[in-house]
PDB file of C-alpha atoms and ligand atoms in Angstrom:
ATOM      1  CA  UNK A1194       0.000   0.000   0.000  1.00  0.00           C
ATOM      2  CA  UNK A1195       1.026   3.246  -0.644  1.00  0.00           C
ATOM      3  CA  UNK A1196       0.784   6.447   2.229  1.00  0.00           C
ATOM      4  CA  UNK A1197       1.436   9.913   1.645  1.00  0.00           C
ATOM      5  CA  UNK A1198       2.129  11.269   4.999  1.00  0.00           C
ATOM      6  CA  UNK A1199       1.193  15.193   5.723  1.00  0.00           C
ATOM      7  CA  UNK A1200       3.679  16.788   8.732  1.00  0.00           C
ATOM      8  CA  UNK A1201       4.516  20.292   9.657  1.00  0.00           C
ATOM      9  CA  UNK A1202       7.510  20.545  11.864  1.00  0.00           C
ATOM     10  CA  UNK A1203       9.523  17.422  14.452  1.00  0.00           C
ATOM     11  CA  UNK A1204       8.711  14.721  12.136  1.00  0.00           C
ATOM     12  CA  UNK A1205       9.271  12.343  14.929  1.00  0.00           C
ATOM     13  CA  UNK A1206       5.656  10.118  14.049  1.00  0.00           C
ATOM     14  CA  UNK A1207       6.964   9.981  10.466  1.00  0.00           C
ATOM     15  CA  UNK A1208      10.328   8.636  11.199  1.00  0.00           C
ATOM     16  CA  UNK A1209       8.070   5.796  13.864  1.00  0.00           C
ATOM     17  CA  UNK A1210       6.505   4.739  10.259  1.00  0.00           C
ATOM     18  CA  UNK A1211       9.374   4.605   8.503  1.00  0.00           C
ATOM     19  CA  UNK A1212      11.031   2.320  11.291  1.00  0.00           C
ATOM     20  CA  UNK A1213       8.465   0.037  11.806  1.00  0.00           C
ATOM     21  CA  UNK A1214       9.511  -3.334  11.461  1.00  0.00           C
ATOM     22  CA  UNK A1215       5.586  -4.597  10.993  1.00  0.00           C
ATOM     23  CA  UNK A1216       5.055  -2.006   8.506  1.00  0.00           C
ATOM     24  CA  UNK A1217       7.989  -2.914   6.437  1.00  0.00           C
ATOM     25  CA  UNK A1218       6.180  -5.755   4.591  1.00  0.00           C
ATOM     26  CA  UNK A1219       2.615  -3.821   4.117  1.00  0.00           C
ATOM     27  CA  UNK A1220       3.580  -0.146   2.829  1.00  0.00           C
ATOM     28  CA  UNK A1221       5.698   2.144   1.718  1.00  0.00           C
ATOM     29  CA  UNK A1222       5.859   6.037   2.230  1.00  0.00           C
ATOM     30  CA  UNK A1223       5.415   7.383  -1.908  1.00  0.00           C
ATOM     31  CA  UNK A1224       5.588  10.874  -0.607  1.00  0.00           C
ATOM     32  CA  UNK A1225       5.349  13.299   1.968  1.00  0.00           C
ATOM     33  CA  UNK A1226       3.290  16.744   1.943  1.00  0.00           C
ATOM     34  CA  UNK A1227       3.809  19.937   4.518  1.00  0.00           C
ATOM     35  CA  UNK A1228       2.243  23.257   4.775  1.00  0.00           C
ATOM     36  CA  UNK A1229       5.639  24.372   5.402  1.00  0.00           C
ATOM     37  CA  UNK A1230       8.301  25.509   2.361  1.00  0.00           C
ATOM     38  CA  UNK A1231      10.923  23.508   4.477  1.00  0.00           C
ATOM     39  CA  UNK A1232      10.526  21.662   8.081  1.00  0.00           C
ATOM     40  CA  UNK A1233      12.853  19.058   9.777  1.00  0.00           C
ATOM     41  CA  UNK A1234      10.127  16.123   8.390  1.00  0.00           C
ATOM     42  CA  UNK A1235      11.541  17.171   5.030  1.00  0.00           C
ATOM     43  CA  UNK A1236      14.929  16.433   5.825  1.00  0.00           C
ATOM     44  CA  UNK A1237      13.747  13.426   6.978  1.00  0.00           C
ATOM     45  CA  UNK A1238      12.188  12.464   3.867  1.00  0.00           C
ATOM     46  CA  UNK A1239      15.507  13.827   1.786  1.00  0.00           C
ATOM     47  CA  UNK A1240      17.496  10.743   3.691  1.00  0.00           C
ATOM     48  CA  UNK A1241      15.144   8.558   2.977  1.00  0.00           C
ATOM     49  CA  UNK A1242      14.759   9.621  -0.803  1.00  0.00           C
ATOM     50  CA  UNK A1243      10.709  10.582  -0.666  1.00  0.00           C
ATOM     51  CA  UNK A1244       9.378  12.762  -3.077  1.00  0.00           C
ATOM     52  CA  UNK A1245       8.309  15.843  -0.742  1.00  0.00           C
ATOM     53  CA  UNK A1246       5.625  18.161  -1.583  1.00  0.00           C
ATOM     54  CA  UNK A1247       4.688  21.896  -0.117  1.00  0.00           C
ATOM     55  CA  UNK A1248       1.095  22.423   0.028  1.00  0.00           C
ATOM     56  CA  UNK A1249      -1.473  25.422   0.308  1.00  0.00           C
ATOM     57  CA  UNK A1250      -4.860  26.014  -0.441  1.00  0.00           C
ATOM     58  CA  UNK A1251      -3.866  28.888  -3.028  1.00  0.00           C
ATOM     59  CA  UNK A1252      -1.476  29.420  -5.281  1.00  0.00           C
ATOM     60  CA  UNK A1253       2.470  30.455  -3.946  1.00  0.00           C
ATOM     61  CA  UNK A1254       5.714  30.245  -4.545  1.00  0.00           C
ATOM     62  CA  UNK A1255       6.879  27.008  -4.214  1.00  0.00           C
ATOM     63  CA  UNK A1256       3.872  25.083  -3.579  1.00  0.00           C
ATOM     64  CA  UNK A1257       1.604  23.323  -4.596  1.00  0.00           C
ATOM     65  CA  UNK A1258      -2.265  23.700  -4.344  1.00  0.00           C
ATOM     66  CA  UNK A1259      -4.545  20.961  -2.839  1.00  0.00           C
ATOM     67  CA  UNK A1260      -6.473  21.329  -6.180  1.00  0.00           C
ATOM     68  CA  UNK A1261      -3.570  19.729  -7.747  1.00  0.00           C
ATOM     69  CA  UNK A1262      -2.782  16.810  -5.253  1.00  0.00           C
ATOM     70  CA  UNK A1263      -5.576  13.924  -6.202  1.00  0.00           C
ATOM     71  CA  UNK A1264      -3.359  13.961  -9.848  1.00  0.00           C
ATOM     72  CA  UNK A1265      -0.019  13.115  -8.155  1.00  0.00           C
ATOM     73  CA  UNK A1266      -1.428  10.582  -5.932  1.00  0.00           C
ATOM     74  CA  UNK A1267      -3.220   8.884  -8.310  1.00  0.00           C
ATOM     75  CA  UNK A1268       0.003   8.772 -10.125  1.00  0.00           C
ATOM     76  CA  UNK A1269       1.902   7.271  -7.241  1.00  0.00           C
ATOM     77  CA  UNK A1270      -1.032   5.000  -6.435  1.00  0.00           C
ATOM     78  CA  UNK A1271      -1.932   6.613  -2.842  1.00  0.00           C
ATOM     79  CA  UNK A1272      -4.085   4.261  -0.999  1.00  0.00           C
ATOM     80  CA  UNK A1273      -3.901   6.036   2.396  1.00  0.00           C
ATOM     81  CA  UNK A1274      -3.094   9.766   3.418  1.00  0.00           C
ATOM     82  CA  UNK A1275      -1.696   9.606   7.333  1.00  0.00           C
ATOM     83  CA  UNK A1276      -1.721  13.327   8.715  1.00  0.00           C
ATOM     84  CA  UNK A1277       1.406  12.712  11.272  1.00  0.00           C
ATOM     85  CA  UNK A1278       2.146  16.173  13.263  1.00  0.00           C
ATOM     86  CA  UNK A1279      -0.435  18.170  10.441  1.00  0.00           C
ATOM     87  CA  UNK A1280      -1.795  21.385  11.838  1.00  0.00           C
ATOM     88  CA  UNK A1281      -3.391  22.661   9.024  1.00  0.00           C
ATOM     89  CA  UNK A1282      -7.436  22.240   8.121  1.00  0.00           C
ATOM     90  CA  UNK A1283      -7.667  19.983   5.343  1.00  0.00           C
ATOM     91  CA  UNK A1284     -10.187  21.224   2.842  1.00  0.00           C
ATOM     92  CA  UNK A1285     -13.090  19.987   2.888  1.00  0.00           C
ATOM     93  CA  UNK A1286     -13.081  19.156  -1.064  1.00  0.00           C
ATOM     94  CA  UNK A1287     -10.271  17.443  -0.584  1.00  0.00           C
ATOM     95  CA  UNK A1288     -11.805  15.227   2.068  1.00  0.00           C
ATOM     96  CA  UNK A1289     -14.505  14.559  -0.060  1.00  0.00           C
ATOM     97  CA  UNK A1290     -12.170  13.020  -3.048  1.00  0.00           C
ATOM     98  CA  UNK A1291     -10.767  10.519  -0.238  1.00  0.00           C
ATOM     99  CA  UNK A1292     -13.514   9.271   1.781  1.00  0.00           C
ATOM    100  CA  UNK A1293     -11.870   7.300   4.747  1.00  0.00           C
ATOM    101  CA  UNK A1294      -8.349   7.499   3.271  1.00  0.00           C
ATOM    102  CA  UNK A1295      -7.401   9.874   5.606  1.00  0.00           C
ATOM    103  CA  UNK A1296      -6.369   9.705   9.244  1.00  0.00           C
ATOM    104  CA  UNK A1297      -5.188  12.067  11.448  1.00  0.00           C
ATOM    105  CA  UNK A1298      -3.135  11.790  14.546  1.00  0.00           C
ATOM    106  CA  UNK A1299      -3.764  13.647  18.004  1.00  0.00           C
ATOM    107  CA  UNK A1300      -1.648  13.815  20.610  1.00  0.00           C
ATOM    108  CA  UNK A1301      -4.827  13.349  23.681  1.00  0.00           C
ATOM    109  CA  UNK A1302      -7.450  10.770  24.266  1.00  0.00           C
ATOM    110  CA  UNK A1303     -10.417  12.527  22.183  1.00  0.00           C
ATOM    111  CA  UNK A1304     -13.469  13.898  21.770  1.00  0.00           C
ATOM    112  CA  UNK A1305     -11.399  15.442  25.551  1.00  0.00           C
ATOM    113  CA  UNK A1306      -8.699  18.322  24.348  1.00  0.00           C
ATOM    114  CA  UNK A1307      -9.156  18.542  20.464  1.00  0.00           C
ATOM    115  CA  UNK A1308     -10.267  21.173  18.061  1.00  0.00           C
ATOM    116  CA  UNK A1309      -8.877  24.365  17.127  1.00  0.00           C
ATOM    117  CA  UNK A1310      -5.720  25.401  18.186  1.00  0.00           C
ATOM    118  CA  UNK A1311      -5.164  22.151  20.139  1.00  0.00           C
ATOM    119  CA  UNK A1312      -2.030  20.995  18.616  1.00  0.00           C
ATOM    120  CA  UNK A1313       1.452  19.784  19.863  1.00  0.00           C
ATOM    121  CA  UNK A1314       2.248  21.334  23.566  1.00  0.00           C
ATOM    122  CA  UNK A1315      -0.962  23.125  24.157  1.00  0.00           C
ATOM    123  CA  UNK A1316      -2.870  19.924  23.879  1.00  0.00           C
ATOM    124  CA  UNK A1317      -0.507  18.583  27.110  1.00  0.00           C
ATOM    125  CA  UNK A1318      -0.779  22.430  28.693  1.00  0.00           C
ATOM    126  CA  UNK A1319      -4.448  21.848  28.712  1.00  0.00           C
ATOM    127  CA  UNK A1320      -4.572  18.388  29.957  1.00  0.00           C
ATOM    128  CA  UNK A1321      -2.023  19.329  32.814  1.00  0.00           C
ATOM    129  CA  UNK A1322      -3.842  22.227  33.656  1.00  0.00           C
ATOM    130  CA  UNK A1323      -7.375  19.893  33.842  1.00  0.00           C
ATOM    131  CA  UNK A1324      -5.615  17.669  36.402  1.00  0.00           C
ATOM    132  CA  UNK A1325      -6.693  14.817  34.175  1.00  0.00           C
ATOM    133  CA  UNK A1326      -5.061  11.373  35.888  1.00  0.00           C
ATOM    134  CA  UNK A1327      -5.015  10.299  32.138  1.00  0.00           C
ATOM    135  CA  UNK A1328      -3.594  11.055  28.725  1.00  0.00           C
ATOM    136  CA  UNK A1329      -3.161   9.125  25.612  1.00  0.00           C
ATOM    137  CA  UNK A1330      -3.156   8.959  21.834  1.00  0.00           C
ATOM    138  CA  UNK A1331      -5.588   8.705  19.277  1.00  0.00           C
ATOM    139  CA  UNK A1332      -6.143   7.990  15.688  1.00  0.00           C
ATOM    140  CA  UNK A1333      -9.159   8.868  13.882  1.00  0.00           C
ATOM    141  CA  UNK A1334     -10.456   9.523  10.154  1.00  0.00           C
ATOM    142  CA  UNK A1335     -10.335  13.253   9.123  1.00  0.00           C
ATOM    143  CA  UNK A1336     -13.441  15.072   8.915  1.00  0.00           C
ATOM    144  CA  UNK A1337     -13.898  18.564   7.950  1.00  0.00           C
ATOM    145  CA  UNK A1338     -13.383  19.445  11.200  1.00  0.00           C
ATOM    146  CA  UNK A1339     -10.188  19.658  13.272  1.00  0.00           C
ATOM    147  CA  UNK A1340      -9.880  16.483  15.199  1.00  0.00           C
ATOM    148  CA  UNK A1341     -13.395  15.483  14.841  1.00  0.00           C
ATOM    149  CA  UNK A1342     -14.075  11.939  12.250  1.00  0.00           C
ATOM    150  CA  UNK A1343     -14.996   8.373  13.521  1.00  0.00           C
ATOM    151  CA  UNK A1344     -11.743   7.058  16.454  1.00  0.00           C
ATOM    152  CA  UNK A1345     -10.122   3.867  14.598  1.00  0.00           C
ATOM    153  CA  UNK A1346      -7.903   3.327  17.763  1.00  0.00           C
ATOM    154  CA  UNK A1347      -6.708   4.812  21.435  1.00  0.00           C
ATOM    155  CA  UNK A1348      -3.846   4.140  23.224  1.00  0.00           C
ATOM    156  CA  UNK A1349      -3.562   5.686  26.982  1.00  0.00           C
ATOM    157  CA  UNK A1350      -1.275   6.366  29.691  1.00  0.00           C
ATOM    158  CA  UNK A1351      -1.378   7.123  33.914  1.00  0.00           C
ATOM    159  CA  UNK A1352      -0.243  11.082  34.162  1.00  0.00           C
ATOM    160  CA  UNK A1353      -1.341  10.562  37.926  1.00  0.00           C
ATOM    161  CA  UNK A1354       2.228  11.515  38.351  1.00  0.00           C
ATOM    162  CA  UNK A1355       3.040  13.670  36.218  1.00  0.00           C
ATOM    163  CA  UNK A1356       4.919  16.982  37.210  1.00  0.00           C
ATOM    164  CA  UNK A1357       4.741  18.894  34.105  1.00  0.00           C
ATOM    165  CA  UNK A1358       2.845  19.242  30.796  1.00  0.00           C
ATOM    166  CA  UNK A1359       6.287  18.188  29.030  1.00  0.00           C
ATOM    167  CA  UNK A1360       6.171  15.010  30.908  1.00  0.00           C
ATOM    168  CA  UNK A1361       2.755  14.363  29.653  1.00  0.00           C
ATOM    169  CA  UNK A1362       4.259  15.299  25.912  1.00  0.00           C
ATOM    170  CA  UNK A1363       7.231  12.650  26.494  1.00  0.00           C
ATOM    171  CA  UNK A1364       4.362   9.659  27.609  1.00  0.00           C
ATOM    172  CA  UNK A1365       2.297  10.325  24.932  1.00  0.00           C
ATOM    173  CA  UNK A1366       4.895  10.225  22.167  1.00  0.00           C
ATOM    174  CA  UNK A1367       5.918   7.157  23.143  1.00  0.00           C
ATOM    175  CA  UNK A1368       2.257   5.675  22.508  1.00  0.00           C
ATOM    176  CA  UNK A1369       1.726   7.672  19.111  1.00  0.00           C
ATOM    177  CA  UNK A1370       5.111   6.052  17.754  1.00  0.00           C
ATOM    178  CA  UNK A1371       3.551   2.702  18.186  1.00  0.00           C
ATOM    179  CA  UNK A1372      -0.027   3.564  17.535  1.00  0.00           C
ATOM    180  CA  UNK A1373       0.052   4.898  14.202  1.00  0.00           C
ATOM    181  CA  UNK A1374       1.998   2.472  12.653  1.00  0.00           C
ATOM    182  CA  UNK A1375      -0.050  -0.213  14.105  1.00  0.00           C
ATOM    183  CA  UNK A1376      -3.150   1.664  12.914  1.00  0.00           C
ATOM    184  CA  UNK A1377      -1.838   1.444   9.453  1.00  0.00           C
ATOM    185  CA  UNK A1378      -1.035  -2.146   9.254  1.00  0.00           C
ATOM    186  CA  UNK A1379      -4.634  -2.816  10.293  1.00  0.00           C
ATOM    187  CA  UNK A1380      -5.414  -0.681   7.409  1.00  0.00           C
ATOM    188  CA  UNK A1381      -3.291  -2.104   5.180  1.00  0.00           C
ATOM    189  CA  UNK A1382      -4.535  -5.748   6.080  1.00  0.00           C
ATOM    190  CA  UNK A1383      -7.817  -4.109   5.763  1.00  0.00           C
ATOM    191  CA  UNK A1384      -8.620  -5.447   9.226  1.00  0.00           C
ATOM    192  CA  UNK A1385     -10.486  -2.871   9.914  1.00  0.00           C
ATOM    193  CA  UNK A1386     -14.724  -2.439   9.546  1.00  0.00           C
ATOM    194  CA  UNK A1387     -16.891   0.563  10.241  1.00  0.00           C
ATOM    195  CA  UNK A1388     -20.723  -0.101  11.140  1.00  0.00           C
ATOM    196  CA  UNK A1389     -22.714   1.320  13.506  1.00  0.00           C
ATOM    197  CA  UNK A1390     -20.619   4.452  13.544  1.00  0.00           C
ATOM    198  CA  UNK A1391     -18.049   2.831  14.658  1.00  0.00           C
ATOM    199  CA  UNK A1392     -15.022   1.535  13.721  1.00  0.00           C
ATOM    200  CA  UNK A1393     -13.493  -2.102  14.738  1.00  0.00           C
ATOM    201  CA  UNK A1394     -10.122  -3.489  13.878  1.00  0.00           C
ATOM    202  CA  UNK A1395      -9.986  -7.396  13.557  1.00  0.00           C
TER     203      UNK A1395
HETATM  204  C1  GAR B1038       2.416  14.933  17.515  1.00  0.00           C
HETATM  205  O1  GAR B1038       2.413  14.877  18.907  1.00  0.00           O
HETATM  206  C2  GAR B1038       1.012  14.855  16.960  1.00  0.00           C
HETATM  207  O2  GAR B1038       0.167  14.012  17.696  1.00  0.00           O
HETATM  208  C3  GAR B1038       0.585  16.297  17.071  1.00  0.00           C
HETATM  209  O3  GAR B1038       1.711  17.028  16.651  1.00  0.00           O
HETATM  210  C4  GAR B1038       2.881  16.316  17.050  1.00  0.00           C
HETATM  211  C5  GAR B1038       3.797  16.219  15.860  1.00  0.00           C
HETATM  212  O4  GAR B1038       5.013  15.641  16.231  1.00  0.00           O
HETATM  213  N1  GAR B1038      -0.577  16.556  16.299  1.00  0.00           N
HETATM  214  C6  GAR B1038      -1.537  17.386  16.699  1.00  0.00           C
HETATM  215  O5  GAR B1038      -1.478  18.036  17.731  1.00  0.00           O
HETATM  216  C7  GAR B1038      -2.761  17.464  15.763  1.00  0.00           C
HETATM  217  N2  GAR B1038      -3.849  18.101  16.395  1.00  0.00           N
HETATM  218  P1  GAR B1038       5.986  15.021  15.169  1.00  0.00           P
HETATM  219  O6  GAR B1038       6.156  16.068  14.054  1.00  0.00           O
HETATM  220  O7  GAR B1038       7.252  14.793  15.898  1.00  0.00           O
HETATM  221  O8  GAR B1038       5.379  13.748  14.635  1.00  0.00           O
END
C-alpha cells in the first residue's frame, strides 16, 4: 500500500513509520506533503529519498495547491493519506475526493482536548492544567473538522504523576510512535470495519 504522509515541523511520528519493522512488509511512504516551504520532516524524507511536496490552499511560490494533489497521488497509487504532526485544516473538497483514506493523529485521548488550536504542547498544557489522571493517543479519520471523524484506535497512559505538561508530551509520544503504525497495518490488512458508527479493527 502506498501512504502519503502530511507533517509540519519534528517529524518524529513519520520517522516511527518509517522504522516500523511490521510495517515494512505492508507499505511504503510514496511521498510526503507539509504546509511548510521547508521543516525538519523534510529532511527526513531527503534521507530517505521521498518525493516531498509543499502544500497550500492557493497558489504560492513554491507550492503546490490541494487542487492539484488527487493527480499526483493517483500517479503514485496513494491508498492512504496519514496526517502525522499536520496542523493545518484539510479542505473539505479534498476530504470529499478521499472518503476514509485519511487519518489524522492527536496527541490526547479525544473527543477530551481537540479542536482548534489544540495541537502539539498546548494539547498537554491543557490536559495538565485539567488535572486529568489520564492522557493518551488517538487515531481517527479526518473530517472537515479539526480532530473530529470516527476514532479507529486509542492508546492511553497514567499522568497521575506527572509533574509537568512536558512530561505528559514525552508519555504520549511514546504511545503515538507505536499507535500509528499499528493503525496502518490494520489498514493495510484491511482489518479494519466501520458499522454502527463505529469503527473495529480485527
Ligand atoms: C504529535 O504529537 C502529533 O500528535 C501532534 O503534533 C505532534 C507532531 O510531532 N498533532 C496534533 O497536535 C494534531 N492536532 P511530530 O512532528 O514529531 O510527529
Amino acid at each position: 500500500m502506498n501512504i502519503a504522509v502530511f507533517v509540519s515541523g519534528r517529524g518524529s511520528n513519520l520517522h516511527a513509520i518509517l522504522n516500523s519493522a511490521e510495517l515494512e512488509a505492508l507499505c511504503r511512504i510514496s511521498v510526503v506533503c507539509s504546509d511548510k516551504l521547508d521543516c525538519h520532516a523534510f529532511q527526513i524524507a531527503h534521507q530517505y529519498n521521498i518525493p516531498f511536496f509543499s502544500v497550500s490552499e492557493s497558489k504560492k511560490n513554491g507550492f503546490v495547491t490541494f487542487q492539484m494533489l488527487p493527480s499526483i497521488f493517483a500517479e503514485k497509487q496513494i491508498e492512504l493519506i496519514v496526517l502525522a504532526g499536520f496542523l493545518k485544516l484539510i479542505p473539505k473538497d479534498f476530504i470529499g475526493t478521499f472518503p476514509f483514506k485519511i487519518i489524522n493523529i492527536h496527541p490526547a485521548l479525544l473527543p477530551s482536548f481537540g479542536g482548534k488550536g489544540m495541537y502539539g504542547n498546548r494539547v498537554h498544557e491543557a490536559v495538565f492544567k485539567s488535572s486529568a489522571k489520564v492522557s493518551g493517543a488517538t487515531v481517527h479519520f479526518v473530517n472537515e473538522n479539526y480532530d473530529e471523524g470516527l476514532i479507529i484506535d486509542q492508546a492511553a497512559v497514567s499522568i497521575a504523576d506527572a509533574n509537568s505538561a512536558e512530561e505528559i508530551a514525552q508519555r504520549v509520544l511514546i504511545l503515538e510512535h507505536a499507535l500509528l503504525p499499528s493503525v496502518i497495518a490494520k489498514i493495510a490488512q484491511r482489518k479494519i470495519e466501520i458499522k454502527n458508527n463505529r469503527v473495529y479493527l480485527i
